[in-house]
Coordinates of C-alpha atoms and ligand atoms in Angstrom, one line a residue:
M241 CA 3.1 -7.2 6.8
C242 CA 3.3 -10.9 5.2
G243 CA 1.2 -13.2 3.3
I244 CA -1.3 -15.2 4.3
F245 CA -3.6 -17.9 2.9
G246 CA -5.0 -22.0 3.6
Y247 CA -7.1 -24.5 2.3
I248 CA -8.9 -27.6 4.3
G249 CA -10.6 -29.7 1.5
D250 CA -10.8 -32.6 -0.9
K251 CA -7.8 -30.5 -2.9
N252 CA -3.9 -31.8 -2.3
A253 CA -2.7 -28.8 -0.9
P254 CA 0.9 -27.9 -1.3
S255 CA 0.5 -26.8 -4.5
L256 CA -3.1 -24.6 -3.9
L257 CA -0.8 -23.6 -1.1
L258 CA 2.4 -22.2 -3.7
N259 CA 0.0 -21.0 -6.0
G260 CA -2.0 -19.0 -2.9
L261 CA 1.3 -17.5 -2.3
R262 CA 2.1 -16.7 -5.9
K263 CA -0.6 -13.9 -5.9
L264 CA 0.2 -12.8 -2.3
E265 CA 4.5 -12.3 -2.3
Y266 CA 3.6 -9.0 -3.3
R267 CA 3.2 -8.6 1.0
G268 CA 6.3 -9.4 1.2
Y269 CA 9.0 -11.4 -0.1
D270 CA 12.1 -11.9 2.3
S271 CA 11.2 -16.3 2.8
A272 CA 8.3 -18.8 2.9
G273 CA 6.8 -21.6 4.2
I274 CA 3.8 -24.3 3.8
A275 CA 2.9 -26.8 6.3
V276 CA 0.7 -29.5 5.0
L277 CA -1.6 -31.6 7.2
N278 CA -1.7 -35.4 6.8
S279 CA -2.5 -36.8 10.2
E280 CA 1.1 -35.1 11.2
I281 CA 1.8 -32.1 10.2
S282 CA 5.1 -31.9 8.2
I283 CA 6.4 -28.1 6.7
S284 CA 9.1 -27.0 4.5
K285 CA 10.2 -23.5 4.5
C286 CA 13.4 -21.3 2.9
T287 CA 14.6 -17.8 2.9
G288 CA 14.3 -16.5 -0.7
R289 CA 10.7 -16.3 -2.4
V290 CA 8.1 -18.8 -3.5
S291 CA 9.7 -19.9 -6.7
D292 CA 12.1 -20.7 -4.2
L293 CA 10.3 -22.2 -1.9
E294 CA 9.0 -24.8 -4.5
K295 CA 12.4 -26.1 -5.0
V296 CA 12.4 -27.4 -1.8
V297 CA 8.9 -28.6 -0.8
P298 CA 9.4 -32.5 -1.4
S299 CA 7.0 -34.4 -3.6
E300 CA 6.6 -37.0 -0.9
M301 CA 4.7 -33.4 1.1
V302 CA 0.6 -34.7 1.0
G303 CA -2.1 -33.5 2.0
K304 CA -5.5 -32.3 1.7
C305 CA -5.3 -28.9 4.2
G306 CA -2.5 -26.9 4.8
I307 CA -1.2 -23.4 5.4
A308 CA 1.4 -20.9 4.0
H309 CA 3.0 -17.8 4.5
T310 CA 4.7 -15.5 3.0
R311 CA 7.5 -13.0 5.4
W312 CA 8.1 -9.7 5.0
A313 CA 10.4 -9.5 8.7
T314 CA 9.7 -7.8 11.2
H315 CA 11.4 -9.3 14.6
G316 CA 14.2 -11.8 13.6
A317 CA 16.4 -12.2 10.4
V318 CA 16.0 -13.3 7.3
T319 CA 16.8 -16.4 7.7
D320 CA 15.4 -20.2 7.1
E321 CA 14.5 -20.9 11.0
N322 CA 13.0 -17.5 11.4
A323 CA 10.2 -17.9 8.4
H324 CA 6.8 -19.2 8.8
P325 CA 5.7 -21.9 9.8
H326 CA 7.0 -22.0 13.5
L327 CA 6.1 -25.5 15.0
S328 CA 5.1 -26.7 18.7
E329 CA 8.3 -28.4 20.2
D330 CA 6.7 -31.4 19.5
G331 CA 5.2 -30.6 16.0
S332 CA 2.0 -31.0 17.0
V333 CA 0.7 -27.7 16.2
A334 CA 2.1 -25.3 13.3
I335 CA 0.9 -21.5 12.7
I336 CA 1.5 -18.6 10.8
H337 CA 0.8 -15.1 11.7
N338 CA 1.0 -11.2 10.6
G339 CA 1.3 -8.7 13.2
I340 CA 3.4 -7.9 15.9
I341 CA 3.0 -9.3 19.2
E342 CA 3.9 -6.8 21.5
N343 CA 4.5 -9.1 24.6
H344 CA 7.0 -11.8 22.8
R345 CA 10.2 -11.2 25.0
A346 CA 8.8 -12.0 28.3
L347 CA 6.8 -14.7 26.5
R348 CA 9.5 -15.9 25.3
N349 CA 11.3 -15.4 28.6
W350 CA 8.9 -17.5 30.4
L351 CA 8.9 -20.2 27.7
V352 CA 12.5 -20.7 28.4
A353 CA 12.2 -20.1 32.2
E354 CA 9.6 -23.2 31.3
G355 CA 12.4 -25.8 29.7
V356 CA 10.8 -25.0 25.6
I357 CA 13.7 -24.8 23.7
L358 CA 13.0 -21.6 21.3
R359 CA 13.8 -22.7 17.7
S360 CA 13.5 -19.0 16.1
E361 CA 14.6 -14.6 17.2
T362 CA 11.0 -14.6 15.9
D363 CA 7.8 -12.9 18.3
S364 CA 5.1 -15.6 16.4
E365 CA 6.8 -18.2 17.5
V366 CA 5.6 -17.6 21.0
L367 CA 2.4 -18.6 20.0
A368 CA 3.3 -22.0 18.4
H369 CA 4.3 -23.1 22.4
L370 CA 1.3 -21.9 24.1
I371 CA -1.5 -23.2 21.9
H372 CA 0.3 -26.2 22.4
R373 CA 0.3 -26.0 26.0
A374 CA -3.5 -25.3 26.1
R375 CA -3.3 -28.0 24.2
E376 CA -1.8 -30.9 26.5
D377 CA -4.3 -29.5 28.7
G378 CA -6.8 -30.5 27.1
L379 CA -8.6 -28.0 25.0
S380 CA -9.8 -27.9 21.8
P381 CA -7.8 -26.5 19.0
L382 CA -9.9 -23.3 19.3
N383 CA -10.4 -22.6 23.1
S384 CA -6.5 -23.9 22.7
V385 CA -6.3 -20.4 20.7
K386 CA -8.5 -18.5 22.8
R387 CA -6.1 -18.9 26.1
A388 CA -3.0 -18.0 23.7
L389 CA -4.8 -14.8 22.6
K390 CA -5.4 -13.6 26.0
Q391 CA -2.4 -14.0 27.2
V392 CA -0.3 -11.8 24.3
R393 CA -0.5 -8.3 23.0
G394 CA -0.6 -7.3 19.6
T395 CA -1.7 -7.6 16.2
W396 CA -2.5 -10.6 14.5
G397 CA -3.8 -12.2 11.6
L398 CA -2.9 -15.9 12.3
C399 CA -4.0 -19.5 11.3
V400 CA -3.2 -23.1 12.9
L401 CA -2.9 -26.0 12.1
F402 CA -3.0 -29.1 14.2
A403 CA -1.8 -32.9 13.9
N404 CA -4.7 -35.6 13.4
E405 CA -7.1 -32.7 13.4
D406 CA -8.6 -32.1 10.2
V407 CA -9.2 -27.9 10.7
I408 CA -8.0 -24.6 10.6
V409 CA -8.2 -22.1 13.1
C410 CA -7.6 -18.8 11.6
A411 CA -7.9 -15.2 13.7
R412 CA -7.9 -11.5 13.6
N413 CA -6.7 -8.8 15.2
G414 CA -4.9 -5.9 13.1
S415 CA -3.5 -7.7 9.9
P416 CA -6.4 -8.5 7.7
L417 CA -7.8 -12.4 6.6
W418 CA -11.0 -13.4 4.6
V419 CA -12.2 -16.8 4.9
G420 CA -13.2 -17.9 1.5
L421 CA -16.3 -21.2 1.1
G422 CA -16.1 -23.5 -1.7
D423 CA -18.0 -27.4 -2.7
G424 CA -16.5 -28.5 0.2
E425 CA -13.9 -26.6 1.0
A426 CA -12.2 -23.7 2.8
F427 CA -9.6 -21.3 2.4
V428 CA -8.2 -18.5 4.1
A429 CA -6.3 -15.7 2.6
S430 CA -5.0 -11.8 3.4
D431 CA -7.0 -10.1 1.1
S432 CA -10.3 -11.1 -0.6
H433 CA -9.0 -11.2 -4.5
V434 CA -7.1 -14.2 -4.0
L435 CA -9.6 -16.3 -3.4
T436 CA -11.2 -15.3 -5.5
T437 CA -9.6 -17.4 -8.5
H438 CA -11.2 -19.9 -6.0
T439 CA -15.1 -18.7 -4.5
R440 CA -16.6 -15.8 -4.6
D441 CA -18.8 -16.1 -1.4
A442 CA -16.5 -14.5 1.6
V443 CA -16.3 -14.0 5.2
H444 CA -14.3 -11.4 6.1
L445 CA -12.6 -11.7 8.6
E446 CA -13.6 -8.2 11.5
D447 CA -10.8 -7.6 14.7
G448 CA -10.9 -10.1 17.8
D449 CA -12.7 -12.1 15.2
L450 CA -12.1 -16.2 15.3
A451 CA -12.9 -18.8 12.5
V452 CA -13.3 -22.2 12.8
L453 CA -12.0 -23.9 8.7
T454 CA -13.6 -27.3 8.4
A455 CA -13.3 -28.6 4.7
G456 CA -16.3 -27.0 3.5
E457 CA -18.0 -25.4 6.7
V458 CA -16.6 -21.7 8.6
K459 CA -17.3 -21.0 11.5
T460 CA -16.9 -18.2 13.6
S461 CA -16.4 -17.3 17.3
R462 CA -15.0 -13.8 19.6
I463 CA -12.7 -14.8 22.7
G464 CA -15.6 -15.0 24.7
S465 CA -18.3 -16.3 23.2
G466 CA -18.9 -19.9 21.1
L467 CA -19.4 -21.0 17.7
S468 CA -21.8 -19.0 15.3
D469 CA -22.4 -19.0 12.0
P470 CA -20.7 -16.0 9.6
T471 CA -22.8 -13.5 7.1
I472 CA -21.2 -14.3 4.2
I473 CA -21.1 -12.5 1.8
T474 CA -19.9 -12.1 -2.5
I475 CA -16.9 -10.5 -3.6
D476 CA -17.6 -8.7 -6.5
E477 CA -14.3 -6.6 -7.3
S478 CA -12.3 -9.8 -8.5
W479 CA -9.5 -8.1 -10.2
G480 CA -8.6 -11.3 -11.6
E481 CA -4.6 -12.5 -12.6
A482 CA -3.0 -9.0 -13.0
E483 CA -1.7 -10.5 -15.5
L484 CA 2.1 -9.2 -17.3
G485 CA 1.4 -9.7 -20.5
D486 CA 4.1 -8.4 -22.9
F487 CA 5.5 -5.8 -20.3
P488 CA 8.7 -7.3 -18.3
H489 CA 7.7 -5.9 -15.6
F490 CA 4.7 -5.0 -13.6
M491 CA 5.8 -1.2 -12.8
L492 CA 6.5 -0.2 -16.7
K493 CA 3.0 -1.8 -17.2
E494 CA 0.8 0.1 -14.5
I495 CA 3.0 3.3 -16.0
H496 CA 1.5 2.2 -18.8
E497 CA -1.9 2.0 -17.4
Q498 CA -2.6 5.3 -16.5
P499 CA -4.2 6.9 -19.4
E500 CA -6.7 3.7 -18.5
S501 CA -7.2 3.7 -15.1
L502 CA -7.1 7.5 -14.5
R503 CA -10.3 7.6 -17.3
Q504 CA -11.6 4.3 -15.3
C505 CA -10.9 7.3 -12.6
I506 CA -12.7 10.1 -13.8
S507 CA -15.8 8.7 -15.8
G508 CA -18.9 9.3 -14.6
R509 CA -17.5 11.6 -11.6
T510 CA -17.8 15.5 -13.2
L511 CA -19.9 17.4 -14.2
L512 CA -18.9 20.0 -17.4
K513 CA -22.3 22.2 -18.3
N514 CA -21.6 23.2 -14.1
G515 CA -17.8 22.8 -14.2
N516 CA -18.5 20.5 -11.1
G517 CA -17.4 17.1 -9.8
K518 CA -19.4 14.4 -8.6
L519 CA -18.0 12.0 -5.8
G520 CA -21.0 9.8 -5.5
G521 CA -19.4 8.4 -2.2
I522 CA -18.9 11.0 -0.3
E523 CA -22.8 11.3 0.6
L524 CA -22.2 15.0 1.3
S525 CA -25.6 17.9 0.6
P526 CA -23.8 21.3 -0.8
K527 CA -25.2 23.0 2.9
Q528 CA -22.8 20.4 4.7
L529 CA -20.1 20.5 2.3
L530 CA -20.0 24.9 3.0
N531 CA -20.1 23.8 6.5
I532 CA -16.9 22.0 6.7
P533 CA -14.1 24.4 8.9
H534 CA -10.9 22.0 7.8
I535 CA -9.8 19.0 6.2
R536 CA -7.1 16.7 7.1
L537 CA -5.8 13.9 4.9
I538 CA -3.7 11.5 5.9
G539 CA -1.5 8.7 4.3
C540 CA 1.9 7.2 4.4
G541 CA 4.3 6.5 1.2
T542 CA 2.8 7.7 -2.2
A543 CA -0.5 8.3 -0.7
L544 CA 1.1 10.8 1.7
H545 CA 2.8 12.8 -1.5
A546 CA -1.2 12.6 -2.8
C547 CA -2.5 13.8 0.5
Q548 CA 0.6 16.9 -0.2
V549 CA -1.2 16.8 -4.1
G550 CA -4.3 17.3 -2.5
R551 CA -4.0 19.9 0.2
L552 CA -2.7 22.2 -1.9
A553 CA -5.5 21.6 -4.9
I554 CA -8.3 22.0 -2.0
E555 CA -7.6 24.9 -0.7
E556 CA -7.0 26.5 -4.4
F557 CA -10.0 25.2 -5.7
A558 CA -12.4 25.3 -2.6
R559 CA -10.6 27.8 -0.4
V560 CA -10.7 25.7 3.2
P561 CA -7.7 25.0 4.9
T562 CA -5.9 21.8 4.6
Q563 CA -3.6 19.7 5.9
S564 CA -2.0 16.7 5.2
H565 CA -0.3 14.1 7.5
V566 CA 2.0 11.9 7.8
A567 CA 0.1 8.6 9.1
S568 CA 2.3 6.8 11.6
E569 CA 2.4 10.1 13.4
F570 CA -0.9 11.3 12.8
K571 CA -2.5 8.9 16.3
Y572 CA 0.4 9.7 18.5
N573 CA 0.4 13.5 18.0
N574 CA -3.1 13.3 19.9
P575 CA -4.6 14.9 16.9
V576 CA -6.8 17.8 18.2
I577 CA -10.3 15.8 16.2
S578 CA -12.9 18.5 15.0
P579 CA -16.5 16.5 15.2
N580 CA -17.6 19.2 11.7
A581 CA -14.2 18.5 10.4
L582 CA -14.0 15.9 7.6
Y583 CA -10.7 13.7 7.1
F584 CA -10.1 11.3 4.5
A585 CA -7.3 8.1 5.3
V586 CA -5.4 7.1 1.7
S587 CA -5.0 4.6 0.3
Q588 CA -4.2 2.2 -2.1
S589 CA -4.1 -1.4 -0.8
G590 CA -6.6 -0.2 2.3
E591 CA -4.7 -2.2 4.8
T592 CA -1.9 0.1 5.5
A593 CA -1.9 -0.6 9.7
D594 CA -0.4 2.9 10.3
T595 CA -3.0 4.9 8.2
L596 CA -5.8 2.4 9.6
A597 CA -4.8 3.6 13.1
A598 CA -5.1 7.3 12.6
V599 CA -9.0 6.4 11.5
K600 CA -9.7 4.5 14.7
E601 CA -7.8 7.5 16.2
I602 CA -9.9 10.4 14.4
Q603 CA -13.5 7.7 15.1
L604 CA -12.6 7.6 18.8
K605 CA -12.7 11.7 19.1
G606 CA -16.0 11.4 17.1
G607 CA -14.4 12.3 13.7
Q608 CA -16.0 11.7 10.2
V609 CA -13.5 10.0 7.9
M610 CA -13.8 9.1 4.7
G611 CA -11.4 6.9 2.7
I612 CA -9.4 7.2 -0.6
V613 CA -8.8 3.7 -0.9
N614 CA -8.3 0.9 -4.1
V615 CA -9.0 -1.7 -2.9
V616 CA -12.3 -2.8 -2.5
G617 CA -13.5 -3.9 1.2
S618 CA -10.2 -3.4 2.7
S619 CA -10.2 -2.5 6.1
I620 CA -9.4 1.0 5.7
A621 CA -12.3 1.4 3.4
R622 CA -14.7 -0.7 5.6
Q623 CA -14.0 1.1 9.0
C624 CA -14.1 4.2 6.9
G625 CA -18.2 2.9 6.5
R626 CA -17.2 5.4 2.8
G627 CA -15.7 7.4 0.4
I628 CA -14.5 6.7 -2.6
Y629 CA -12.8 4.0 -4.7
I630 CA -10.1 5.7 -7.0
H631 CA -10.1 2.7 -9.7
S632 CA -6.4 2.3 -10.4
G633 CA -6.9 -1.7 -10.9
P634 CA -4.6 -4.7 -9.2
E635 CA -1.6 -2.7 -8.4
Q636 CA 1.3 -5.6 -8.0
A637 CA 4.1 -3.5 -8.2
V638 CA 5.6 -2.6 -4.8
A639 CA 6.8 0.8 -6.0
S640 CA 3.1 2.5 -6.6
T641 CA 2.3 4.6 -9.8
K642 CA -1.0 4.4 -11.3
A643 CA -2.8 4.5 -8.0
F644 CA -0.5 7.6 -7.0
S645 CA -1.9 9.7 -10.2
N646 CA -5.8 7.8 -9.2
M647 CA -5.2 9.4 -5.7
V648 CA -4.7 12.9 -7.1
A649 CA -7.3 12.9 -10.0
S650 CA -9.6 11.8 -7.0
L651 CA -8.7 15.2 -5.2
A652 CA -8.6 17.0 -7.5
I653 CA -12.7 16.1 -8.2
F654 CA -13.7 16.4 -4.7
S655 CA -11.6 19.8 -4.8
I656 CA -14.0 21.4 -7.5
Q657 CA -17.2 19.9 -5.8
L658 CA -16.4 21.5 -2.9
G659 CA -15.4 24.2 -4.6
R660 CA -18.2 24.7 -6.9
A661 CA -20.1 24.2 -3.0
R662 CA -18.4 27.3 -2.0
N663 CA -17.0 30.4 -4.2
L664 CA -15.6 28.5 -7.4
S665 CA -17.8 29.4 -10.1
I666 CA -19.0 28.3 -13.1
D667 CA -15.9 29.0 -15.6
A668 CA -13.3 27.9 -13.6
G669 CA -15.0 25.2 -13.0
K670 CA -15.3 24.1 -16.2
S671 CA -11.9 25.6 -16.8
A672 CA -10.7 22.5 -14.0
V673 CA -13.0 19.7 -15.6
R674 CA -12.3 20.3 -18.8
A675 CA -8.3 20.0 -18.2
L676 CA -9.2 16.9 -15.9
N677 CA -11.1 15.5 -18.8
K678 CA -8.1 15.6 -21.4
I679 CA -5.5 14.2 -18.7
P680 CA -5.9 10.8 -19.7
K681 CA -4.9 11.3 -23.3
Q682 CA -2.0 13.7 -22.4
V683 CA -0.4 11.3 -20.4
E684 CA -1.4 8.3 -23.2
N685 CA 0.4 10.6 -25.8
Y686 CA 3.5 11.8 -23.5
L687 CA 3.5 7.8 -23.1
A688 CA 4.1 8.0 -27.0
N689 CA 6.8 10.6 -26.4
Q690 CA 8.8 10.3 -23.7
G691 CA 12.2 11.6 -24.7
S692 CA 15.3 11.8 -23.0
I693 CA 14.7 9.4 -20.1
S694 CA 17.5 7.2 -20.9
E695 CA 20.2 10.4 -20.6
A696 CA 18.2 11.1 -17.3
V697 CA 19.4 7.2 -16.2
E698 CA 22.9 7.3 -17.5
A699 CA 22.9 11.1 -15.5
V700 CA 21.2 9.7 -12.3
K701 CA 22.6 5.9 -12.0
N702 CA 26.5 6.2 -10.4
A703 CA 25.1 8.9 -8.7
N704 CA 26.2 9.3 -4.7
H705 CA 23.0 11.4 -4.5
V706 CA 20.0 12.2 -6.5
L707 CA 18.2 16.2 -5.3
F708 CA 14.5 16.6 -6.1
L709 CA 13.7 20.7 -5.8
G710 CA 9.9 21.6 -7.4
R711 CA 7.6 24.5 -6.1
G712 CA 3.9 24.3 -5.3
P713 CA 1.9 21.3 -6.7
S714 CA 5.4 20.5 -7.6
A715 CA 6.9 20.3 -4.2
P716 CA 5.3 16.8 -3.6
V717 CA 6.2 15.3 -7.0
A718 CA 9.8 16.2 -6.1
R719 CA 9.4 14.3 -3.2
E720 CA 7.5 11.3 -4.7
G721 CA 10.3 11.3 -7.8
A722 CA 12.7 10.5 -4.6
L723 CA 10.5 7.5 -3.2
K724 CA 10.3 6.7 -6.2
L725 CA 14.1 6.6 -7.5
M726 CA 15.0 4.8 -4.2
E727 CA 12.3 2.7 -3.4
V728 CA 13.7 0.7 -6.5
A729 CA 17.4 1.7 -8.2
Y730 CA 18.8 2.1 -4.1
I731 CA 19.9 5.1 -4.6
P732 CA 20.1 7.7 -1.8
C733 CA 17.4 10.7 -3.2
L734 CA 16.3 14.0 -1.2
A735 CA 13.5 16.2 -2.3
Y736 CA 13.0 19.6 -1.1
P737 CA 10.7 22.3 -2.0
A738 CA 13.0 24.6 -5.0
G739 CA 13.2 28.0 -2.8
E740 CA 14.5 25.2 0.4
M741 CA 17.4 24.3 -1.4
K742 CA 20.3 27.3 -1.2
H743 CA 19.5 27.1 3.5
G744 CA 20.9 23.9 3.1
P745 CA 21.1 21.4 0.7
I746 CA 22.5 23.1 -1.8
A747 CA 25.9 22.6 -0.1
L748 CA 25.8 18.6 -1.6
L749 CA 26.3 20.0 -4.9
E750 CA 29.6 18.9 -6.8
K751 CA 30.0 18.8 -10.4
D752 CA 27.9 16.7 -11.9
S753 CA 25.4 16.1 -9.2
P754 CA 21.9 15.6 -10.8
V755 CA 19.3 18.0 -10.0
V756 CA 15.7 16.7 -11.7
V757 CA 13.8 19.9 -11.2
I758 CA 10.3 20.2 -11.8
C759 CA 9.0 23.2 -13.6
P760 CA 5.8 23.5 -15.1
N761 CA 4.7 27.0 -16.6
D762 CA 3.1 27.6 -13.7
K763 CA 3.5 30.8 -11.0
F764 CA 6.5 29.0 -9.6
R765 CA 8.4 28.9 -12.7
E766 CA 10.6 32.0 -12.5
K767 CA 11.5 31.2 -9.1
T768 CA 12.3 27.9 -9.3
L769 CA 14.2 29.1 -12.6
S770 CA 16.2 30.6 -10.8
N771 CA 16.6 27.9 -8.3
V772 CA 18.2 26.0 -11.4
Q773 CA 20.4 28.7 -12.3
E774 CA 22.0 28.3 -8.5
C775 CA 22.3 24.5 -8.7
K776 CA 24.2 25.5 -12.5
A777 CA 26.9 27.2 -10.8
R778 CA 28.0 24.9 -8.8
G779 CA 28.3 22.7 -11.1
A780 CA 24.7 20.3 -10.9
K781 CA 24.0 18.1 -14.0
I782 CA 20.4 19.4 -14.3
I783 CA 17.4 17.0 -15.4
L784 CA 14.6 19.6 -15.8
I785 CA 10.9 18.4 -16.4
H786 CA 9.4 21.4 -18.2
E787 CA 5.9 22.4 -19.8
E788 CA 6.0 21.6 -23.8
G789 CA 6.8 24.7 -25.9
D790 CA 8.3 26.2 -23.2
E791 CA 12.1 26.0 -24.6
E792 CA 13.5 29.0 -22.8
A793 CA 13.1 26.3 -19.4
A794 CA 14.2 23.6 -21.5
G795 CA 17.6 25.8 -22.8
E796 CA 18.6 25.9 -18.6
A797 CA 19.0 22.3 -18.6
D798 CA 21.0 19.9 -19.8
I799 CA 18.8 17.1 -19.8
A800 CA 15.1 18.4 -20.6
I801 CA 11.7 16.3 -20.5
A802 CA 8.8 17.6 -21.6
V803 CA 5.5 17.1 -20.6
P804 CA 1.8 17.9 -21.8
K805 CA 0.2 21.5 -20.5
T806 CA -2.3 21.0 -18.3
H807 CA -4.2 23.5 -15.4
N808 CA -1.1 24.3 -12.9
M809 CA -3.6 22.2 -9.8
L810 CA -3.2 19.1 -12.4
S811 CA 0.1 19.0 -14.1
P812 CA 1.5 16.8 -11.3
L813 CA -0.3 13.7 -12.7
L814 CA 2.3 14.8 -16.2
T815 CA 5.3 15.7 -14.1
V816 CA 5.1 12.6 -12.2
I817 CA 5.3 10.1 -15.4
P818 CA 9.2 10.9 -16.2
L819 CA 10.5 10.4 -12.3
Q820 CA 8.2 6.9 -12.5
L821 CA 10.3 5.9 -16.1
L822 CA 13.1 7.2 -14.8
A823 CA 12.7 5.2 -11.4
Y824 CA 11.6 1.6 -13.6
H825 CA 14.1 2.2 -16.5
T826 CA 17.7 3.4 -13.7
A827 CA 16.9 0.2 -12.0
V828 CA 16.2 -2.0 -14.1
D829 CA 19.4 -0.8 -16.1
L830 CA 20.9 -1.4 -12.6
G831 CA 20.0 -5.4 -12.3
C832 CA 17.1 -4.1 -9.0
D833 CA 14.6 -6.4 -8.8
V834 CA 12.1 -3.8 -9.9
D835 CA 8.5 -5.1 -9.0
K836 CA 10.4 -6.8 -5.6
P837 CA 12.9 -4.2 -3.9
R838 CA 14.5 -5.2 -1.5
N839 CA 13.0 -4.7 2.5
L840 CA 10.1 -3.3 1.3
A841 CA 6.5 -4.5 0.9
K842 CA 3.5 -3.7 -1.0
S843 CA 1.4 -3.4 2.1
V844 CA 2.4 -2.1 5.7
T845 CA 0.2 -3.8 7.7
V846 CA 2.3 -3.3 10.8
E847 CA 2.7 0.0 12.8
Ligands
AGP1299 C1 4.8 3.8 -2.7 O1 5.7 3.3 -4.0 C2 5.5 2.8 -1.2 N1 4.8 1.4 -2.4 C3 5.4 3.3 -0.3 O2 5.8 4.4 0.1 C4 3.1 2.8 0.1 O3 2.9 4.3 -0.6 C5 2.9 3.1 1.2 O4 3.8 2.3 2.0 C6 1.8 3.6 1.3 O5 0.9 2.8 1.0 P1 -1.0 2.5 1.0 O6 -1.5 3.2 0.1 O7 -1.4 0.4 0.5 O8 -1.7 3.0 2.0

């Protein structure tokens, strides 16, 4: 996943390109580069962040048309040479690419055999040479891109500059691209909210689309057809600039935004008087809800953990068999798709290639799949065509926090709605709805009184590994806490259902090994406390997330952190918060780059 931005119009391109890249850096930040057209093409690129690129862009680099790229490395190390843009040998073609060219090795070998001198290790560079060869054969900019794309297999979000041609040619297949139309200018970007600084009039490129941008006009095309006028839509979800405000990092800001983002997610979606949920986007009648034979929830990373919580909530409230699936495995395991079943693709960005591929596989086999997505108009939302927006607002930190909470809350509402169409009683429904409506305030109260986070940081920050344990709905919370600490503080973590610990992981424990145990006062409490004893018997240091008032549980811990009491199936919405804070503060204490952790990106748009 990389960030792509382009501009053609009457303004000086370099500063616009760099601003566009800054907003896209969450998509990858190994290296960055720009290409600017001023009759000839000039490029400037380097490893590091956009702030590093800014220092090397020559002041004499001027032009009113350009393309820009921020990279998350897939093929080729993080080096200046492998940074985008890539040039043809004579410098007359420049390309930036997001995606994977699957047959790049054969193409590289062929190009070398043809005498081409390759400058990088990347798969993307082949596109510059293929397009250039088509231009040498007299093809137009658009047709040279079309010919090149017929020679490659894979995915692309691609922008191409041509010397002496005031045009940008774009193409999309599997990696998102949006085109923005301004007054006498045009833009292209990897996601729509980057465009809203400049324009709300946009074209969402679909797989197989190409676009020709000139100053103020966009024409679209397909590989086998001519030019056509695109459908222009108005981008209505403008998140504007997510500003840091008084926070030192977006991750901490977004942790503290959870009370409000949860309110945005829950508001208007519950009916207390009959103990029900009301998710408009689901568009299923009670009769249809009654006839669903089983449900499948699909996601990656944090979204997968939300699926694992949601699975338990659906089975608890609605008694419908439900499974959660790793999106990257789903399509390749030749899944049995039932046309009557209900599938959910869960994704904050709505651009995760693994999850999008699962959606397409389900649809290919006649299944009905809905999105549970944060980014409005994203590829997964569009591909599903219906579902639930979780309304977290822009989540800039690579480590997902508020989106997890809103995914869990959305799935809880769906569970109640499905349950009330089946056997969930009005009283049980009311109890769940009441508890859910209290959650935002409870999260706010906890954030105002966080407990012994700093002690917990001291216990984990120098550890060789940290073990996270939980049972029932706390087991996926343990996985989520482990993922957070791994991805921002680079500490090896293991997460297990607490009952599994004695079947192997306990071997890791020695004196002062930190073990984080999530232990709300639910039906798993006794057994979880037994596991705590087993860990203590091996000298482990116990960090226990427990319910306010449960002094017995607190007494079993070296470090006890209390969270408010809530409905058993909603406890993840509270127990996850201290784990988010633990990860954040540990990362800060260790001097890690909290919002842009090494090797990661916010949206993984390659399979
Ligand atoms: C979570 O902190 C990670 N950034 C990552 O696991 C993320 O949840 C995963 O890549 C899925 O992203 P999505 O929700 O945008 O699909």
